[in-house]
Short mmCIF file of C-alpha atoms in Angstrom, two decimals:
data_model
loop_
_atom_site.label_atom_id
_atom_site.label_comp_id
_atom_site.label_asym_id
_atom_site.label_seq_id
_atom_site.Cartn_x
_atom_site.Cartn_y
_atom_site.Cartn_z
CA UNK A 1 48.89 10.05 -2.11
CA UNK A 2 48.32 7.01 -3.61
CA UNK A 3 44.81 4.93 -5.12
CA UNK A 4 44.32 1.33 -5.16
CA UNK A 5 40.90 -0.35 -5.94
CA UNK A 6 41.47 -3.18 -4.25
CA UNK A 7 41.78 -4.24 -0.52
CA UNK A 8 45.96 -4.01 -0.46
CA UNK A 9 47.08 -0.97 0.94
CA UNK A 10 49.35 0.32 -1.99
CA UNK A 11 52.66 1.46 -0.68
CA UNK A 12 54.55 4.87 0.27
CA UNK A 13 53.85 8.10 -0.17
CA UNK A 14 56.63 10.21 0.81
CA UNK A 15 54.32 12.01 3.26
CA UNK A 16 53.12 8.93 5.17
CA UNK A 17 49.94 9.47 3.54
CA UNK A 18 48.25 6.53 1.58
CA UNK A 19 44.18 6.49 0.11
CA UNK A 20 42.84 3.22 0.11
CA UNK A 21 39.84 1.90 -1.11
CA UNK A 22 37.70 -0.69 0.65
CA UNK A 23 35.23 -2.65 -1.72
CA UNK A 24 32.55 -3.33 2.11
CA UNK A 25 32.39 -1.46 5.02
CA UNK A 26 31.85 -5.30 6.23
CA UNK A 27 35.61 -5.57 5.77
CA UNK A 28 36.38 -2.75 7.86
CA UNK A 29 36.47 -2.86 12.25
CA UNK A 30 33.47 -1.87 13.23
CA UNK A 31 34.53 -0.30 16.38
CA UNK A 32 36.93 1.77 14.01
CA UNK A 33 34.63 3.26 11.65
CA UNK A 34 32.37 3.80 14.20
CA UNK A 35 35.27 5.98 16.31
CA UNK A 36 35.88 7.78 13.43
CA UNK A 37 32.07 8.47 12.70
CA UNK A 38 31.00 9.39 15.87
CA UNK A 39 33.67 10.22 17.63
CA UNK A 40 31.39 10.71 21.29
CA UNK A 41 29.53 7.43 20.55
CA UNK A 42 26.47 9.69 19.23
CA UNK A 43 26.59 10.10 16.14
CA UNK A 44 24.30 9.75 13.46
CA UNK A 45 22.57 6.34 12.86
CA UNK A 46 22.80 6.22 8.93
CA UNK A 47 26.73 6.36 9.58
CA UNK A 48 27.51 3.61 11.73
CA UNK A 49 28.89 0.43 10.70
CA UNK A 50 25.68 -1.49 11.60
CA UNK A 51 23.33 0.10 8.98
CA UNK A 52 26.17 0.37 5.99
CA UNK A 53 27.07 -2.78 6.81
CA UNK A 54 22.81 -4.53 6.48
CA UNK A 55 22.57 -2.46 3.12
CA UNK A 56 25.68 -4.46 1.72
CA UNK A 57 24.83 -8.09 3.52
CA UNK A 58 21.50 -7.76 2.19
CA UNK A 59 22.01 -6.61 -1.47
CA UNK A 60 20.07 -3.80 -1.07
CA UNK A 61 23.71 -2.58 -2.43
CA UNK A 62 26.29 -3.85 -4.41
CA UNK A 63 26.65 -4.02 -8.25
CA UNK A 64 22.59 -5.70 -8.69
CA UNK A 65 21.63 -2.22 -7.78
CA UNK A 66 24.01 0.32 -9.22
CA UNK A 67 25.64 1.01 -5.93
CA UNK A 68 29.25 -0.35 -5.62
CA UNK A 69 30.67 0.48 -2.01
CA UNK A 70 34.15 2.50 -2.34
CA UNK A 71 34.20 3.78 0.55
CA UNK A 72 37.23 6.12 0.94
CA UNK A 73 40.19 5.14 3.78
CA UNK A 74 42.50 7.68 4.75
CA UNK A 75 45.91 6.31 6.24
CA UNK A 76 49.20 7.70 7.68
CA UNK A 77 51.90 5.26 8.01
CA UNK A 78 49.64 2.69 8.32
CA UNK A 79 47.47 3.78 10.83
CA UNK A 80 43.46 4.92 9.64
CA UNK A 81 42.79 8.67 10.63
CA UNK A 82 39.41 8.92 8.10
CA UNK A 83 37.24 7.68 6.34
CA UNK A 84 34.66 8.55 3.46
CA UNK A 85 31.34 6.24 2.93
CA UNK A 86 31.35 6.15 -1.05
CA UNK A 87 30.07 4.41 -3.87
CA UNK A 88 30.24 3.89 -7.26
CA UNK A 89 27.34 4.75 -8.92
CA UNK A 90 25.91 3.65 -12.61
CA UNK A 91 22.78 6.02 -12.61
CA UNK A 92 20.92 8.75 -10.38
CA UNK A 93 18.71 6.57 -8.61
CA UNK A 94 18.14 7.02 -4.78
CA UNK A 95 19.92 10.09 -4.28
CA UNK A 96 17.09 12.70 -3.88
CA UNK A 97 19.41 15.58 -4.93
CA UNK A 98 19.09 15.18 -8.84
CA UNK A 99 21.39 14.97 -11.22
CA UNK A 100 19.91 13.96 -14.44
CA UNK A 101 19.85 16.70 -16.28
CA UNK A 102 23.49 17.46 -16.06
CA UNK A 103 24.25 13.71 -17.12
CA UNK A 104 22.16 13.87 -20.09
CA UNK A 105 23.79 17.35 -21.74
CA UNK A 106 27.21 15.78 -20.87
CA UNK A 107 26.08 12.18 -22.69
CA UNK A 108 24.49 14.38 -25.49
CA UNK A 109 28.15 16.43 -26.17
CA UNK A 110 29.64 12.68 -26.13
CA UNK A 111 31.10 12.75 -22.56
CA UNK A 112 30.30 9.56 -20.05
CA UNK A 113 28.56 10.51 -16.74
CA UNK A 114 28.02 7.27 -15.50
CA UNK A 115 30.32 6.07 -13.34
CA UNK A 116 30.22 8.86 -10.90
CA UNK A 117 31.18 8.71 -6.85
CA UNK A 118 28.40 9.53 -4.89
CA UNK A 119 29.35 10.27 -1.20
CA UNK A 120 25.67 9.47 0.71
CA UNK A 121 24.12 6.80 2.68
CA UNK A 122 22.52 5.10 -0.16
CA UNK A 123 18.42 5.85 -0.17
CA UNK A 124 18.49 7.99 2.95
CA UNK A 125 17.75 12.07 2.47
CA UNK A 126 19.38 13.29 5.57
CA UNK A 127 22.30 15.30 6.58
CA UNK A 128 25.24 13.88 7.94
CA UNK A 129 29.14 13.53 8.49
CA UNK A 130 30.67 12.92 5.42
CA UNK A 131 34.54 13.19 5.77
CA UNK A 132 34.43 10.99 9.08
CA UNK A 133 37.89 11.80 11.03
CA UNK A 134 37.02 11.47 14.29
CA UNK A 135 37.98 14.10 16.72
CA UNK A 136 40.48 15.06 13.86
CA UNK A 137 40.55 18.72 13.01
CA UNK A 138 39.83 20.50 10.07
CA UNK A 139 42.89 19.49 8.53
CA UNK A 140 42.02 15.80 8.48
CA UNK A 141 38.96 16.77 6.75
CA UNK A 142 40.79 18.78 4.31
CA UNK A 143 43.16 15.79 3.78
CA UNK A 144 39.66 14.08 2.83
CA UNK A 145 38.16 16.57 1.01
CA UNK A 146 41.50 16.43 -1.38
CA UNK A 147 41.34 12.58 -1.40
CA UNK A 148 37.52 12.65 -3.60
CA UNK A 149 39.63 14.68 -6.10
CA UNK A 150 42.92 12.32 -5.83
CA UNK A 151 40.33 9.78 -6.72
CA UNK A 152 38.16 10.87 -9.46
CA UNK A 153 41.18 11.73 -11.13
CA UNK A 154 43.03 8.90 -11.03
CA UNK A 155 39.84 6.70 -11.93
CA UNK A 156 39.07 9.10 -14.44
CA UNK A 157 35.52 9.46 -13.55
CA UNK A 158 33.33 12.01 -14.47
CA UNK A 159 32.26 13.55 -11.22
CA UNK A 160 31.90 12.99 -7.34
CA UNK A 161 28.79 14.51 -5.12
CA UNK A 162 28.72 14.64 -1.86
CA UNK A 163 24.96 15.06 -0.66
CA UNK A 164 23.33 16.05 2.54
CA UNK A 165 26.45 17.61 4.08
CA UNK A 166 26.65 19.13 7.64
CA UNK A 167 28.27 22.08 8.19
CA UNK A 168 31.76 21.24 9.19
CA UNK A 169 32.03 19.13 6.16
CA UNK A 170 30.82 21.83 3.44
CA UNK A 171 34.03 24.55 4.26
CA UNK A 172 36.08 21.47 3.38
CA UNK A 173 34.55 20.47 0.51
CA UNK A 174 34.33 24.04 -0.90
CA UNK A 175 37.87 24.74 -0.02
CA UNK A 176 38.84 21.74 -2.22
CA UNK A 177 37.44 23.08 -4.94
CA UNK A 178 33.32 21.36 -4.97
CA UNK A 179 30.44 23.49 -6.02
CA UNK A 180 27.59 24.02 -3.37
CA UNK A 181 24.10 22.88 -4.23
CA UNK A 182 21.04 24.28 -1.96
CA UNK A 183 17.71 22.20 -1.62
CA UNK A 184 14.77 22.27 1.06
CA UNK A 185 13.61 19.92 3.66
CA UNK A 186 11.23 20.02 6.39
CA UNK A 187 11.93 19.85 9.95
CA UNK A 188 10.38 20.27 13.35
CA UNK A 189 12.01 21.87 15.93
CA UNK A 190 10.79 21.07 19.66
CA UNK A 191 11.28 24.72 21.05
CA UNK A 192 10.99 23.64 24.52
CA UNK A 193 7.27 22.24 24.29
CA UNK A 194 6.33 19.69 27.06
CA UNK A 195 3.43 18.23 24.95
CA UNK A 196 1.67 18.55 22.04
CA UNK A 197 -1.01 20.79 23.51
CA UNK A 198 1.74 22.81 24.48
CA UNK A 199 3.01 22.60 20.55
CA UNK A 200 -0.37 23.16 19.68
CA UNK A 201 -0.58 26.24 21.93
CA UNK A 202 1.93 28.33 19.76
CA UNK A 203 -0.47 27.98 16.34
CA UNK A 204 -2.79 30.10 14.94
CA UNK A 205 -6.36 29.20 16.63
CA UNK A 206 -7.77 28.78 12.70
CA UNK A 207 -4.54 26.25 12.04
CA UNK A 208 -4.95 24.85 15.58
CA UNK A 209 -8.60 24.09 15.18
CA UNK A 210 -7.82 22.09 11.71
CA UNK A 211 -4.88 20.04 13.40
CA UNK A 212 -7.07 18.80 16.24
CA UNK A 213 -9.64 17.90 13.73
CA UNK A 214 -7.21 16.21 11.36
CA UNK A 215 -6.06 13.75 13.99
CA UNK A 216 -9.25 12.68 15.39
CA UNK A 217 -10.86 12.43 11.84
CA UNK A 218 -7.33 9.84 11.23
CA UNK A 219 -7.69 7.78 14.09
CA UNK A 220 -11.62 7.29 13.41
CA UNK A 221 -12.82 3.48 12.54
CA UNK A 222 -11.42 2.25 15.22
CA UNK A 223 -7.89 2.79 14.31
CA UNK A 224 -5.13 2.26 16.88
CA UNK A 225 -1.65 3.56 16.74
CA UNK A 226 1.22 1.90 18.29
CA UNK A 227 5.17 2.99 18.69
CA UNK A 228 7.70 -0.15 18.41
CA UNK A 229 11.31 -0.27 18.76
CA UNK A 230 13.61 -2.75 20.97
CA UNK A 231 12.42 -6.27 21.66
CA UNK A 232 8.85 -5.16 20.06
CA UNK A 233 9.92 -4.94 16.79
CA UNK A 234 8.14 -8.67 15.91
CA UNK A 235 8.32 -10.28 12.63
CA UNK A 236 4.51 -9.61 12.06
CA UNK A 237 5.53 -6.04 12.70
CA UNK A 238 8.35 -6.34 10.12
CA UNK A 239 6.54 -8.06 7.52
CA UNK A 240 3.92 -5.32 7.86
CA UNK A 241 6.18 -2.54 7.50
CA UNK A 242 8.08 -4.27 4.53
CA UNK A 243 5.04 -4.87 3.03
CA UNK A 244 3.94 -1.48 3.53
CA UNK A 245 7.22 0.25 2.30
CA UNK A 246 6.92 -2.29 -1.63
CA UNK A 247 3.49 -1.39 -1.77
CA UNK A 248 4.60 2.90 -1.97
CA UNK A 249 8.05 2.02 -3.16
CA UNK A 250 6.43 0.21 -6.32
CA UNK A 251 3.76 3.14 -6.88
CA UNK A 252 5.86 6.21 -6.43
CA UNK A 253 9.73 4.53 -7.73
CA UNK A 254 8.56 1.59 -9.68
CA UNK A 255 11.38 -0.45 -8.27
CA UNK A 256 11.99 -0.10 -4.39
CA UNK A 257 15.90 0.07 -3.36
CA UNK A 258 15.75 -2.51 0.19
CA UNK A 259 15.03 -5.82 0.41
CA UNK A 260 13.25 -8.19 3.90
CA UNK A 261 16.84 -9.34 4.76
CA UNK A 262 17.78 -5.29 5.26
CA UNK A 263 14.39 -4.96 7.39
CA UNK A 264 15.50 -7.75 9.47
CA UNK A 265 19.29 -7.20 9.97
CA UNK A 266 18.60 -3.57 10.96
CA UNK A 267 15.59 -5.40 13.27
CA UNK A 268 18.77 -7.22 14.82
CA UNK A 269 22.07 -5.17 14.78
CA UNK A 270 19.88 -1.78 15.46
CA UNK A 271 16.50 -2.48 17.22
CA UNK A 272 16.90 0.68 19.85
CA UNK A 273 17.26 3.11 17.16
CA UNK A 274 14.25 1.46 14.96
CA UNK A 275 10.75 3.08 15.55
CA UNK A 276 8.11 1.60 13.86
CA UNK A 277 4.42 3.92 14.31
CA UNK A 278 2.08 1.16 13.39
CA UNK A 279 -1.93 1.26 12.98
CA UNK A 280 -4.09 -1.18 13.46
CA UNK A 281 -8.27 -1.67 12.76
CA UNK A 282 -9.73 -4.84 13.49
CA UNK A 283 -6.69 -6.89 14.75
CA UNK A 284 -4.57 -6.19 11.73
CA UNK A 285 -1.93 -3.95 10.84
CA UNK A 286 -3.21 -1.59 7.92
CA UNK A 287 -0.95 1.20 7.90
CA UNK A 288 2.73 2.30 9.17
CA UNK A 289 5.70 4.64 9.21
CA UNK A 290 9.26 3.63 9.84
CA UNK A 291 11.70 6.10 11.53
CA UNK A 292 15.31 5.95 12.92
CA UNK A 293 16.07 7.55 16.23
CA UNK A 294 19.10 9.68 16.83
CA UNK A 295 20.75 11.16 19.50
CA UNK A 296 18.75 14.17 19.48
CA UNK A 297 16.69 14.25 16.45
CA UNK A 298 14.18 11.64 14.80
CA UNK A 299 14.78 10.87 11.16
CA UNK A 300 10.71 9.84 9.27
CA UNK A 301 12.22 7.28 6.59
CA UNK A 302 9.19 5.19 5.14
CA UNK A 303 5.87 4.86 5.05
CA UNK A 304 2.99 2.83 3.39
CA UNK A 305 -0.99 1.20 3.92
CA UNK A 306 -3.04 -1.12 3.32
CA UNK A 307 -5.96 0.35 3.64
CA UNK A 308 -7.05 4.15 2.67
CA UNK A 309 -8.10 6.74 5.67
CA UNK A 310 -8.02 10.25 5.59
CA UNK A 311 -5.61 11.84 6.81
CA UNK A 312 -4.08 8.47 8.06
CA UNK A 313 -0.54 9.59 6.40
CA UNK A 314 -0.08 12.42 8.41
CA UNK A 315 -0.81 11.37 11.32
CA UNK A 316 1.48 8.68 11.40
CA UNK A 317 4.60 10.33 9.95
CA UNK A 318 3.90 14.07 10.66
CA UNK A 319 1.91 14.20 13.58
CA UNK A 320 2.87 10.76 15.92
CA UNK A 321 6.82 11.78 15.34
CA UNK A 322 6.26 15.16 16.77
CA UNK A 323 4.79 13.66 19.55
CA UNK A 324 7.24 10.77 19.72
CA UNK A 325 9.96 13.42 19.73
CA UNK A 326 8.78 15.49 22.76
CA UNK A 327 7.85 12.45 24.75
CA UNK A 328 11.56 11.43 24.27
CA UNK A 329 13.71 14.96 24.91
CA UNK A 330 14.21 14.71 20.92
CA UNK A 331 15.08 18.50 19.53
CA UNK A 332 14.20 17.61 16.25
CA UNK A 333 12.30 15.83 13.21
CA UNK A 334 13.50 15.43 10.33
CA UNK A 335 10.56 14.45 7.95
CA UNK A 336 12.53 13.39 4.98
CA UNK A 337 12.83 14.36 1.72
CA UNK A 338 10.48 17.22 -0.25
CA UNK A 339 6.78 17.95 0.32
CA UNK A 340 5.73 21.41 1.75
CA UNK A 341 2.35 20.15 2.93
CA UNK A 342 4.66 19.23 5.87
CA UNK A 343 4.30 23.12 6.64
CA UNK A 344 0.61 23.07 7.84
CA UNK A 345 1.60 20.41 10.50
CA UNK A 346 4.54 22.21 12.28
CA UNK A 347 7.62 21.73 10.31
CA UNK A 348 9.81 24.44 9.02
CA UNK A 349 11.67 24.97 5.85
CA UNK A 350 15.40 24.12 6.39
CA UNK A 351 18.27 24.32 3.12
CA UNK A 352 20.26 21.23 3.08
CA UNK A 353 23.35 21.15 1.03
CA UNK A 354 25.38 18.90 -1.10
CA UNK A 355 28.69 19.47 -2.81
CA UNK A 356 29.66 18.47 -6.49
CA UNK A 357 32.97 17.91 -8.22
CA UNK A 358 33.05 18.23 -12.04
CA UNK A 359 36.28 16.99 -13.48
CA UNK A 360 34.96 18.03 -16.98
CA UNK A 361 35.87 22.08 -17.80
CA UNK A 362 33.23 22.60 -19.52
CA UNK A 363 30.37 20.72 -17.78
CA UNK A 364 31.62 22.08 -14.82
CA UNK A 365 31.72 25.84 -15.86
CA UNK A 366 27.63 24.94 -16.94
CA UNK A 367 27.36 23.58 -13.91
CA UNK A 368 28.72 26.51 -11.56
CA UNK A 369 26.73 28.97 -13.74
CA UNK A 370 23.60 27.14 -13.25
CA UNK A 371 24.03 26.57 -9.08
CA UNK A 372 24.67 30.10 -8.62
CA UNK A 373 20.87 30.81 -10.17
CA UNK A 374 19.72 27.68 -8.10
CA UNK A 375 21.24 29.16 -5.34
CA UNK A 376 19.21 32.27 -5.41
CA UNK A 377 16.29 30.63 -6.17
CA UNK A 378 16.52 28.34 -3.15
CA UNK A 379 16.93 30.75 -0.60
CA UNK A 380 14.44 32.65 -1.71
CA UNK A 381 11.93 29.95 -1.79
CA UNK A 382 12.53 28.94 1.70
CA UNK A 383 12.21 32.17 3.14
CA UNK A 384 8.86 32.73 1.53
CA UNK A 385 7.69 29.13 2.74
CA UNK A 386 8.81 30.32 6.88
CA UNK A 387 6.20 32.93 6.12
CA UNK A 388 3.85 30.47 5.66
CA UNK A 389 4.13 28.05 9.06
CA UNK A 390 1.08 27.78 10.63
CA UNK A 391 2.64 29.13 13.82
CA UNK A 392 1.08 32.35 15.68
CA UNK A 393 2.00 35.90 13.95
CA UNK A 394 0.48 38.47 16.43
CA UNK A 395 -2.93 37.51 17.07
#
């Protein structure tokens, strides 16, 4: 199994087998990347070609930003049968699974972190495919799990992490030889409500009573939500949101990772799986929360104001998604990355997983001893948080 870093296939392997590396996903068919990651033509939105392909064409990636696409292709004989989407990363930024600590002991014993792979959507805390083969079997994800190593070592990197893994990924990965990291989310599952009443109907009466309150004390001062997607995704809209997203991205990041051009090409390549909950007061858009919709889940992505209401930021992202998602037959939301006042409002705590390869001996034994206490410590955070859901417990 051979490497190349450029766009020419490099030739023969005696088993047929041959990694290449592809510099854009814009290079690559759309219709076959898009076979390979979702395989029943549902897959999950952050994969597809459309949305890899408006992070590259607007810059939000690319070597301004630290993110070089090397995105992983898998052939036999010619013929594609996976894929990874990877990049070549110069720092930790935008991966919400952190890393820094382990790059600065390694920099401090005179080792070079930076470049790493990072295996991820770039900026986007959610699990997904990973090792995209289609309806391949394991095998073909084995095949892709052993083509990360093949190409850290032959690049002589430092590392490769593959974050936000679903579950028929991480035996792959872990077979190959990557260490499992645990973290938490927040998600809501719709158990079968038909409304939010019906949600509502499952909690305590005490945490009930302070949800009903909560949303009628957010939408007071004449505040008025609505849900876009489709054709209604206007440019007002979209300048709105953008502004919106620079105005938290600048407070809480100092530098935020997408540009107006990504807002826009998503706005036109993707506009059915775009949600935007907007609020308005007084003709104007003061407040809003961007979300992608999947097959069966809805994925809370960004959110910012203009203007300061109580309780204004959960309703929008917390609340109006739940009831977005059982207005639509959605099973889940995902509410993004970290923050366990998420609890109080329905969602539960959930262990995501990412998977890390340390070519380095010694960093990696450091490493391995330090996940296995993480490990522990994760697990039993998040079942101490379930006890805390706001859902009934024999009244």
């Amino acid at each position: 199994m051979t490497v190349n870093t450029d766009e020419n296939r490099s030739g023969g392997a005696s088993s047929g087998l041959t990694l290449r590396v592809a510099d854009r996903v814009t290079a690559l068919d759309a219709d076959r990347w898009n076979a390979l990651a979702a395989p029943d033509g549902r897959g999950n939105p952050f994969l597809c070609h459309a949305f890899l392909d408006a992070l590259e064409r607007s810059g939000s990636v690319g070597e301004d930003t630290g993110w070089l696409p090397q995105h992983l292709l898998l052939e036999r004989d010619g013929a594609l049968i996976g894929a990874v989407p990877a990049y070549l990363k110069l720092h930790s930024q935008g991966e919400y699974v952190f890393d820094h600590g382990w790059a600065d002991a390694f920099e401090r014993a005179g080792g070079n972190y930076y470049p790493k792979l990072q295996i991820a959507v770039p900026f986007t805390p959610a699990t997904g495919p990973r090792l995209l083969a289609g309806n391949g079997d394991n095998a073909a994800r084995e095949l892709l799990a052993q083509s990360i190593i093949a190409y850290v070592g032959q690049t002589a990197l430092s590392s490769a992490h593959a974050t936000f893994v679903v579950d028929h990924d991480a035996a792959a990965l872990a077979e190959a030889g990557l260490l499992e990291r645990l973290d938490i989310q927040y998600h809501f599952f719709n158990r079968g409500y038909a409304s939010y009443e019906d949600f509502l109907a499952n909690l305590s009466s005490r945490k009930r009573k302070s949800l009903k309150r909560e949303r009628r004390d957010a939408l007071a001062e004449g505040i008025e939500v609505e849900w876009l997607s489709g054709s209604a995704l206007t440019e007002e809209a979209l300048d709105a949101m953008f502004a919106f997203y620079m105005d938290t991205g600048s407070r809480k990041w100092g530098r935020p990772y997408l540009n107006r051009h990504f807002f826009r090409l998503i706005a036109e390549t993707m506009a059915d799986e775009i949600l935007l909950v907007m609020a308005r007061r007084d003709g104007r858009y003061i407040a809003g929360a961007m979300n992608v919709i999947g097959p069966d889940r809805l994925y809370g992505r960004y959110w910012g104001c203009i203007e300061d209401h109580p309780f204004l930021h959960f309703e929008l992202c917390y609340n109006q998604a739940i009831d977005y998602a059982l207005a639509h037959g959605l099973a889940v939301v995902e509410a993004g990355a970290q923050g366990d006042h998420k609890i109080a409002r329905g969602y539960e705590p959930v262990l995501t997983r990412s998977y890390h390869y340390i070519a380095h001996r010694g960093l990696r034994r450091a490493v391995e001893e330090h996940l296995v206490r993480e490990r522990r410590a994760m697990i039993a955070e998040q079942v101490s948080l379930a006890t805390e859901t706001p859902f009934r417990k024999g009244e």
